[in-house]
Amino acid sequence: MVSRKEKVTLPDELAVNIARESSRNMRRAMLMLESCHVQRRELGGDGMTGDQPVQKTDWELYIAQLATEITREQSPQRLLAARERLYELLINCIPADIILKTLALELMKNLDDDLKHEVIEVAAFYEHRIAQGSKDIFHLEAFIAKYMAIYKRYSKRTLCDEKYLKNREP
């Protein structure tokens, strides 16, 4: 509808991708449509294409980087760096519950099925704490610390299992 009024051709495939990526949020979908249109114009293309990638927002990319970093290394230094990133997100008016939800979903992408249930349970616990409490940063940081502990325990257990299996082989 918006694309017709703006006289912009929107391929059906791209429309479906935008709807999926925006979680069917109209405001967000319109921003993504505008972003796709500007991106295509900057590249010198005539119109949008169905295979064109849908650009995520800066804060979503920031959270994706945070998820990658805390999965790569579980240490007090990484937790401190994560806290700084969380402050940055909160300062830019991203609600704590949205940060937690987005972070949990990003963490799910690379997790084994054994861990997904436990991490979602922890995320729900801290989401409840955020709703009840006042200092959002404490609950977000506690979620990340708990995730790091869960992931490190799982990594060690997996590594020990692999070593045990190697030693048993003749």
Coordinates of C-alpha atoms in Angstrom, one line a residue:
M1 CA 0.0 0.0 0.0
V2 CA 2.7 2.5 1.0
S3 CA 4.9 1.4 -1.9
R4 CA 2.1 2.1 -4.4
K5 CA 1.4 5.6 -2.9
E6 CA 5.1 6.4 -3.1
K7 CA 5.2 5.0 -6.7
V8 CA 7.9 2.4 -5.8
T9 CA 7.8 -1.1 -7.2
L10 CA 8.0 -3.7 -4.4
P11 CA 8.7 -7.3 -5.5
D12 CA 6.5 -9.8 -3.6
E13 CA 9.6 -11.7 -2.3
L14 CA 11.0 -8.6 -0.8
A15 CA 7.6 -7.7 0.7
V16 CA 7.5 -11.1 2.4
N17 CA 11.0 -10.8 3.7
I18 CA 10.3 -7.3 5.1
A19 CA 7.1 -8.7 6.8
R20 CA 9.1 -11.6 8.3
E21 CA 12.0 -9.4 9.5
S22 CA 9.8 -6.7 10.9
S23 CA 7.8 -9.3 12.9
R24 CA 4.8 -7.8 11.2
N25 CA 5.3 -4.5 12.9
M26 CA 4.0 -1.8 10.5
R27 CA 6.2 1.0 11.7
R28 CA 9.3 -1.2 11.5
A29 CA 8.3 -2.6 8.1
M30 CA 8.0 1.0 6.7
L31 CA 11.4 1.8 8.0
M32 CA 12.8 -1.3 6.4
L33 CA 11.1 -0.6 3.1
E34 CA 12.6 2.9 3.2
S35 CA 16.0 1.5 4.0
C36 CA 15.8 -1.0 1.1
H37 CA 14.8 1.8 -1.3
V38 CA 17.6 4.1 -0.2
Q39 CA 20.1 1.3 -0.2
R40 CA 19.2 0.3 -3.8
R41 CA 19.3 3.9 -5.0
E42 CA 22.8 4.4 -3.5
L43 CA 24.0 1.4 -5.3
G44 CA 22.8 2.9 -8.6
G45 CA 20.1 0.3 -9.2
D46 CA 16.8 1.1 -10.9
G47 CA 14.4 -0.6 -8.4
M48 CA 14.3 -3.0 -5.6
T49 CA 14.8 -6.7 -6.3
G50 CA 13.3 -9.8 -4.6
D51 CA 16.8 -11.1 -3.5
Q52 CA 17.8 -7.7 -2.0
P53 CA 18.8 -8.2 1.7
V54 CA 16.6 -6.4 4.3
Q55 CA 18.8 -4.2 6.5
K56 CA 18.4 -4.6 10.2
T57 CA 18.5 -1.7 12.6
D58 CA 21.8 -0.6 14.1
W59 CA 20.8 -1.6 17.6
E60 CA 19.9 -5.1 16.4
L61 CA 23.3 -5.5 14.7
Y62 CA 24.9 -4.2 17.9
I63 CA 23.0 -6.9 19.9
A64 CA 24.0 -9.6 17.4
Q65 CA 27.7 -8.6 17.9
L66 CA 27.2 -8.7 21.6
A67 CA 25.7 -12.2 21.3
T68 CA 28.7 -13.4 19.2
E69 CA 31.2 -11.9 21.6
I70 CA 29.7 -13.5 24.8
T71 CA 29.4 -16.9 23.0
R72 CA 33.0 -16.7 21.8
E73 CA 34.5 -15.9 25.2
Q74 CA 33.2 -16.3 28.8
S75 CA 35.3 -14.2 31.1
P76 CA 35.0 -11.3 33.6
Q77 CA 36.6 -9.0 31.0
R78 CA 34.0 -10.0 28.4
L79 CA 31.2 -9.5 31.0
L80 CA 32.5 -6.0 31.7
A81 CA 32.6 -5.2 28.0
A82 CA 29.1 -6.5 27.6
R83 CA 27.9 -4.2 30.4
E84 CA 29.3 -1.2 28.5
R85 CA 27.4 -2.3 25.4
L86 CA 24.2 -2.8 27.5
Y87 CA 24.6 0.8 28.9
E88 CA 25.0 2.1 25.3
L89 CA 21.8 0.4 24.3
L90 CA 19.9 1.7 27.3
I91 CA 21.2 5.2 26.9
N92 CA 19.9 5.1 23.3
C93 CA 16.4 4.4 24.7
I94 CA 16.2 0.7 23.7
P95 CA 13.9 -0.8 26.3
A96 CA 15.5 -3.5 28.5
D97 CA 12.8 -6.1 27.8
I98 CA 13.4 -5.6 24.0
I99 CA 17.2 -5.9 24.6
L100 CA 16.7 -9.1 26.6
K101 CA 14.3 -10.7 24.0
T102 CA 16.5 -9.8 21.0
L103 CA 19.7 -11.0 22.8
A104 CA 18.1 -14.3 23.8
L105 CA 16.9 -14.8 20.2
E106 CA 20.4 -14.0 18.8
L107 CA 21.9 -16.5 21.3
M108 CA 19.5 -19.2 20.2
K109 CA 20.7 -19.1 16.7
N110 CA 24.0 -20.9 17.5
L111 CA 23.0 -23.0 20.4
D112 CA 22.6 -26.7 20.6
D113 CA 19.1 -27.9 21.3
D114 CA 20.1 -29.1 24.7
L115 CA 20.8 -25.6 25.8
K116 CA 18.0 -23.7 24.2
H117 CA 15.4 -24.6 26.8
E118 CA 17.6 -23.7 29.7
V119 CA 18.6 -20.3 28.2
I120 CA 14.9 -19.4 27.4
E121 CA 14.0 -20.3 31.0
V122 CA 16.7 -18.0 32.3
A123 CA 15.7 -15.2 29.9
A124 CA 12.0 -15.5 31.1
F125 CA 13.2 -15.3 34.7
Y126 CA 15.2 -12.1 34.1
E127 CA 12.5 -10.6 31.9
H128 CA 10.1 -11.0 34.9
R129 CA 12.8 -9.4 37.2
I130 CA 13.1 -6.5 34.8
A131 CA 9.3 -5.9 34.9
Q132 CA 9.4 -5.9 38.7
G133 CA 12.7 -4.1 39.4
S134 CA 14.1 -0.7 38.7
K135 CA 17.8 -1.1 37.7
D136 CA 17.5 -2.8 34.3
I137 CA 21.2 -3.0 33.9
F138 CA 21.6 -5.4 36.8
H139 CA 19.1 -7.8 35.4
L140 CA 20.5 -7.7 31.9
E141 CA 24.0 -8.2 33.2
A142 CA 22.9 -11.0 35.4
F143 CA 21.3 -12.7 32.4
I144 CA 24.5 -12.5 30.4
A145 CA 26.5 -13.8 33.4
K146 CA 24.1 -16.7 33.8
Y147 CA 24.3 -17.5 30.0
M148 CA 28.1 -17.4 30.1
A149 CA 28.0 -19.9 33.0
I150 CA 25.6 -22.2 31.2
Y151 CA 27.5 -22.1 28.0
K152 CA 30.9 -22.6 29.7
R153 CA 29.6 -25.6 31.6
Y154 CA 28.2 -27.0 28.4
S155 CA 31.5 -26.4 26.5
K156 CA 33.5 -28.1 29.2
R157 CA 31.2 -31.1 29.4
T158 CA 31.3 -31.5 25.6
L159 CA 35.1 -31.2 25.6
C160 CA 35.4 -33.8 28.4
D161 CA 33.0 -36.2 26.5
E162 CA 35.1 -35.9 23.4
K163 CA 38.4 -36.6 25.3
Y164 CA 36.8 -39.6 27.0
L165 CA 35.6 -41.0 23.6
K166 CA 39.1 -40.5 22.1
N167 CA 40.8 -42.3 25.0
R168 CA 38.4 -45.3 24.7
E169 CA 39.1 -45.8 21.0
P170 CA 41.6 -48.6 20.3

